[in-house]
GROMACS .gro file of C-alpha atoms in nm:
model
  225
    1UNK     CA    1   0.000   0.000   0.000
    2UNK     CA    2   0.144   0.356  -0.121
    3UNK     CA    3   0.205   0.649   0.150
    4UNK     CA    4  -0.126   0.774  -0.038
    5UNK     CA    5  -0.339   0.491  -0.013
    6UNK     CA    6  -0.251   0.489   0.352
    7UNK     CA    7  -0.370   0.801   0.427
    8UNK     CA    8  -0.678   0.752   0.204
    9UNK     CA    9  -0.782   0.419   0.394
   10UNK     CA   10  -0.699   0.651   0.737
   11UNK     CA   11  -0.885   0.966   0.674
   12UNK     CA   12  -1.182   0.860   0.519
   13UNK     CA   13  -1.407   1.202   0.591
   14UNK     CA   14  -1.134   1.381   0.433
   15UNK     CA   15  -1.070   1.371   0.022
   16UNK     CA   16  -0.703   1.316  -0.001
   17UNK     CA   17  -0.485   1.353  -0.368
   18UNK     CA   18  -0.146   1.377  -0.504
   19UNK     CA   19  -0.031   1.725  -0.588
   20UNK     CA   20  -0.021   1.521  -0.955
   21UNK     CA   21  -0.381   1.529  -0.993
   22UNK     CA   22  -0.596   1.720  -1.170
   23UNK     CA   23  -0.768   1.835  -0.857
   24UNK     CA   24  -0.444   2.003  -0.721
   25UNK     CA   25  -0.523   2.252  -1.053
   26UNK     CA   26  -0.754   2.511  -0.902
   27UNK     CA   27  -0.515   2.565  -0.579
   28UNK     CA   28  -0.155   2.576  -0.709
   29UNK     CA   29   0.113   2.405  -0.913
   30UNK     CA   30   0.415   2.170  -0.954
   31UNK     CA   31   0.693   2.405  -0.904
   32UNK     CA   32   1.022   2.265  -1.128
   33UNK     CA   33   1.170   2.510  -1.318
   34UNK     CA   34   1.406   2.601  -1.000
   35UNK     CA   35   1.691   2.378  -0.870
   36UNK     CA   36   1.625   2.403  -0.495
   37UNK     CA   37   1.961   2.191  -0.410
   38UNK     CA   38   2.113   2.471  -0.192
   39UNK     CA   39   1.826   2.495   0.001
   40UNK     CA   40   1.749   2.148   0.075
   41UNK     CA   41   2.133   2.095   0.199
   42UNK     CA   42   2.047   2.350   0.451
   43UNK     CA   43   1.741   2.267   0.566
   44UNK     CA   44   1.900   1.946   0.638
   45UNK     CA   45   2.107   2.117   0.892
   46UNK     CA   46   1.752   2.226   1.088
   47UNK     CA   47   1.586   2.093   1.366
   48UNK     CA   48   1.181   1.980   1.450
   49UNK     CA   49   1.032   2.074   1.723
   50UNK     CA   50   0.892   1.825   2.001
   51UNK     CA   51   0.627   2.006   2.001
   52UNK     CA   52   0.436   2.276   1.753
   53UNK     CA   53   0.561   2.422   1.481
   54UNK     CA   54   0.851   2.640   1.444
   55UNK     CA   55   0.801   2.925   1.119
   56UNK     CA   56   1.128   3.124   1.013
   57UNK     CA   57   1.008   3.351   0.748
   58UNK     CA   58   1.344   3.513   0.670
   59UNK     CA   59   1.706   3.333   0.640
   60UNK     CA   60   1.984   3.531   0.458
   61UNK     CA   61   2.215   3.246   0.426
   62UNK     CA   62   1.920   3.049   0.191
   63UNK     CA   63   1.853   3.391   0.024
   64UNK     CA   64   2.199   3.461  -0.077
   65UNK     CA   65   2.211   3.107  -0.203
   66UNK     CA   66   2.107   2.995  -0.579
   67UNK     CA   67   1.817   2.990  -0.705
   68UNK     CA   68   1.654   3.268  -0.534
   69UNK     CA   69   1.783   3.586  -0.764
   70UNK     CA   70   1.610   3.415  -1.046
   71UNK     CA   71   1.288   3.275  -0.846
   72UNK     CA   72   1.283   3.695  -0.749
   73UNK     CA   73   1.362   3.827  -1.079
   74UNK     CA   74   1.155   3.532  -1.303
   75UNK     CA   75   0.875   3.388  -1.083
   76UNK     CA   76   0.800   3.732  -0.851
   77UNK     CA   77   0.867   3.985  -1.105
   78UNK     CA   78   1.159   4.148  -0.967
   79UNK     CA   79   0.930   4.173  -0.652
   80UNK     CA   80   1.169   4.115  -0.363
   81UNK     CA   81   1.180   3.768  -0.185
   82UNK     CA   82   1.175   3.576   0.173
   83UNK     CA   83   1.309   3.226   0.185
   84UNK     CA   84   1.275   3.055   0.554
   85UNK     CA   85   1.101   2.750   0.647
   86UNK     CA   86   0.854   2.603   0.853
   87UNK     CA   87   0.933   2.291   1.037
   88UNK     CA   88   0.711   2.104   1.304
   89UNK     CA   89   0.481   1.817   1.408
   90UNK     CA   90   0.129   1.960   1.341
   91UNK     CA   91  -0.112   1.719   1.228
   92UNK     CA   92  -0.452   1.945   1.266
   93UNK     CA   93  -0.552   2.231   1.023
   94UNK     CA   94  -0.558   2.473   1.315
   95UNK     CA   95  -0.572   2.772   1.087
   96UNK     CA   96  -0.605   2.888   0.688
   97UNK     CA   97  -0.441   3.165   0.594
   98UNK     CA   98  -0.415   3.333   0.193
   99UNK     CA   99  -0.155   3.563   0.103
  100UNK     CA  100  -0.215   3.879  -0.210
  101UNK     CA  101   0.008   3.691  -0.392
  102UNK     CA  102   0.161   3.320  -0.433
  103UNK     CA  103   0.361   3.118  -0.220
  104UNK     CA  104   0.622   2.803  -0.275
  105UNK     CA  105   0.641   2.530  -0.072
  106UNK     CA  106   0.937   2.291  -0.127
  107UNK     CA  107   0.872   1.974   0.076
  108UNK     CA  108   1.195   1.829   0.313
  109UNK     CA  109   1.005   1.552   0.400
  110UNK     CA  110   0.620   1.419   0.285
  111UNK     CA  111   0.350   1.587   0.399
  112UNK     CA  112   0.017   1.644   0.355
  113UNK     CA  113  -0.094   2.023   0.280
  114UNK     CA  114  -0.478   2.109   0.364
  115UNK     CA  115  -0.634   2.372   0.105
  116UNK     CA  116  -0.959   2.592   0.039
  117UNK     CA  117  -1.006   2.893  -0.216
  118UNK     CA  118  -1.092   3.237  -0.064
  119UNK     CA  119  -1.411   3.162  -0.296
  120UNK     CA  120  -1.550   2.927  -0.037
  121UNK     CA  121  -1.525   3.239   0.271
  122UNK     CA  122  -1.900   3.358   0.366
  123UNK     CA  123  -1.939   3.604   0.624
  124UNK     CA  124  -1.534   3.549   0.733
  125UNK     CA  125  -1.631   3.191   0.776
  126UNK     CA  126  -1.508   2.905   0.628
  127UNK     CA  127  -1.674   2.509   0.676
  128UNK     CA  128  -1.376   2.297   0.740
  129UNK     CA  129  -1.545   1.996   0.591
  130UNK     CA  130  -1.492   2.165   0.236
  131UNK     CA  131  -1.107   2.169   0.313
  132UNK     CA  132  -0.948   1.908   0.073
  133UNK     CA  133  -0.569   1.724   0.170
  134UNK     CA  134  -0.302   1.689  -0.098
  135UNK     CA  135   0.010   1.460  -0.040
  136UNK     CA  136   0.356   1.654  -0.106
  137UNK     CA  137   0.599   1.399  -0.170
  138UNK     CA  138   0.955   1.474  -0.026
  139UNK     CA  139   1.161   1.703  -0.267
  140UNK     CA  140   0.882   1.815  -0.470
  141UNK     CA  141   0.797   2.159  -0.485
  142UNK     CA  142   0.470   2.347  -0.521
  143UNK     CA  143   0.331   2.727  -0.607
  144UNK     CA  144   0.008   2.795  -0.410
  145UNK     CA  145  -0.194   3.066  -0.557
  146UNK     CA  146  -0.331   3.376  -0.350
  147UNK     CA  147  -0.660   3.276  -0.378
  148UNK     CA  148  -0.579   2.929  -0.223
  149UNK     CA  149  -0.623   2.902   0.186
  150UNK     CA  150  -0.299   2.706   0.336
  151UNK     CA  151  -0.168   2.682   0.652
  152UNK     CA  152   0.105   2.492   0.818
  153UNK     CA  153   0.174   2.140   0.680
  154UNK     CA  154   0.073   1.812   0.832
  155UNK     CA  155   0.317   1.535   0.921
  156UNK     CA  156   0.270   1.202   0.768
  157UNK     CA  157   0.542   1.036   1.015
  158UNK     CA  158   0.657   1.098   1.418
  159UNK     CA  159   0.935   1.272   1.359
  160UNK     CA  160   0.766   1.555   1.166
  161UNK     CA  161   0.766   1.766   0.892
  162UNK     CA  162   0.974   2.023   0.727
  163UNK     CA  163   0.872   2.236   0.432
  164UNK     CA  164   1.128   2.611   0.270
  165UNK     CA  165   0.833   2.842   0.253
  166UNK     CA  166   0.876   3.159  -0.032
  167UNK     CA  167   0.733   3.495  -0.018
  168UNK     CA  168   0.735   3.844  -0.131
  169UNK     CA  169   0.941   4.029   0.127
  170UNK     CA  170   0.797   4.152   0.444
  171UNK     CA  171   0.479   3.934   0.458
  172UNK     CA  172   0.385   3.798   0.815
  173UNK     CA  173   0.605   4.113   0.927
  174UNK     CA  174   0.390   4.281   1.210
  175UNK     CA  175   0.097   4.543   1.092
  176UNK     CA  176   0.101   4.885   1.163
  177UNK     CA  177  -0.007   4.986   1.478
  178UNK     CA  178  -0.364   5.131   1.501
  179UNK     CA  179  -0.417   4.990   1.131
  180UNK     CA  180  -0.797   5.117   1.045
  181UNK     CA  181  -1.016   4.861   0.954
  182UNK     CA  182  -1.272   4.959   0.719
  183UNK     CA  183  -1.389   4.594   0.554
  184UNK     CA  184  -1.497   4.260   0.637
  185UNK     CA  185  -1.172   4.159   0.498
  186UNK     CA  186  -1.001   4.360   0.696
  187UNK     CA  187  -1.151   4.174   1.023
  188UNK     CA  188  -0.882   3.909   0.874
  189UNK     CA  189  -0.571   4.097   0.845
  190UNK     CA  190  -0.361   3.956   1.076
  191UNK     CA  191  -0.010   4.043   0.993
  192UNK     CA  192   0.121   4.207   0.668
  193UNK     CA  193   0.017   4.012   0.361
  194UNK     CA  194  -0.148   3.742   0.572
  195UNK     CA  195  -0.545   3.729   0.569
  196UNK     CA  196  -0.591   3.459   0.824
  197UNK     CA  197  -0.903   3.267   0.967
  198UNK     CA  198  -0.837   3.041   1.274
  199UNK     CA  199  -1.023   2.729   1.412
  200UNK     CA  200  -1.149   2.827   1.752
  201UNK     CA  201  -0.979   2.564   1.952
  202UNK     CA  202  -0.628   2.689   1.866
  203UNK     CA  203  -0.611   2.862   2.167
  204UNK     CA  204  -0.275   3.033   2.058
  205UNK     CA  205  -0.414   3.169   1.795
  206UNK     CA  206  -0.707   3.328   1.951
  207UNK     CA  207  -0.526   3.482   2.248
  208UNK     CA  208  -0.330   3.681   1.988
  209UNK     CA  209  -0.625   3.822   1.824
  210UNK     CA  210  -0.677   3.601   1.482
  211UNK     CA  211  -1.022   3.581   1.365
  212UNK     CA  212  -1.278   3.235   1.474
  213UNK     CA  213  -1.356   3.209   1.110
  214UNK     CA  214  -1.358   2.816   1.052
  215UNK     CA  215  -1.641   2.625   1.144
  216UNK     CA  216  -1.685   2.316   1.214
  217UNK     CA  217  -1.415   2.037   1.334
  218UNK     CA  218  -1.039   2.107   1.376
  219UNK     CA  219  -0.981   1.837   1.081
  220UNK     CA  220  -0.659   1.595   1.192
  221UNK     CA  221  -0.444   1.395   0.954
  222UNK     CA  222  -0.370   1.017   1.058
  223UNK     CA  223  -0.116   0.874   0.914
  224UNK     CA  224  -0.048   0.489   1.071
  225UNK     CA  225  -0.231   0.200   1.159
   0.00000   0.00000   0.00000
């Protein structure tokens, strides 16, 4: 039985793919014009956590490495970049955040990603039993759009998961202080370029102020017998 069909037989209220199928297409892309070497020969120099997840958003020793001057000039525009990573054992969605612009996951190890589309938001709320898992294999690398809701990965073995994350420059900086909000959307903005709802029993992310804007349950990847 594949890694896939594992999780499949394991998660059976949840729809599980490969990042290969066709349903991947409305929520991002196979990412392989970019030789991510450099990076992946540092992050194997990183720790997990024992617990959580740990989210660097900015490393200048992976941004002064190859590939990023083309992934800034070619796949951003000449739009400034952030390479970090996000390491950790999460295995609930927690959270779903969307960004004004894409993202790129690269995948250390396999994980599972859980996505919606900003379509699906009514009234700052989204149903988490509309979110939809896709299987990363390790090494693979992915663009999720802006309109796709992602948060941190979910391990598909005990030791964890580690995933480079890539980003314009300066998002999930800290807002301005006394930012007016004037929108619905606004009720969202939770740090610069991050719209973010958040599952109410994330308690972390409620005591710093994110939005209760997923309904439903706090969907959890299994992953072994």
């Amino acid at each position: 039985m594949s890694k896939l069909e594992l999780l499949r037989s394991l998660n059976t209220n949840l729809s599980i793919f490969d990042i290969d199928d066709e349903e991947f297409l409305p929520f991002g892309r196979i990412v392989e014009e970019y030789d991510f070497t450099s990076y992946l020969t540092y992050m194997n120099e990183t720790d997990i956590p024992k617990e959580g997840n740990v989210y660097m958003a900015s490393i200048s020793e992976m941004e002064q490495q190859a590939p990023s001057e083309i992934i800034k000039e070619n796949f951003y525009g000449g739009m400034d970049i952030q390479v970090g990573y996000c390491n950790g054992v999460n295995s609930t969605l927690n959270g779903l955040e969307y960004h004004k612009s894409s993202e790129i996951n690269v995948a250390c190890t396999d994980m599972v990603l859980l996505l919606g589309q900003v379509q699906d938001i009514v009234e700052n709320t989204f149903k988490s039993n509309i979110v939809t898992g896709f299987f990363v294999p390790k090494g693979k690398a992915v663009e999720l759009y802006a309109t796709t809701l992602h948060f941190a990965p979910c391990k598909v073995q005990d030791k964890g998961f580690k995933t480079i994350v890539i980003l314009p420059k300066g998002t999930n900086e800290p807002l301005k202080e006394g930012l007016e909000r004037k929108s619905k959307e606004d009720q969202l903005l939770f740090m610069k370029n991050k719209w973010l709802l958040a599952h109410p029993d994330r308690e972390v992310l409620m005591e710093k102020g994110a939005h209760p804007g997923i309904s439903g349950e706090n969907t959890e990847i299994f992953y072994k017998l």
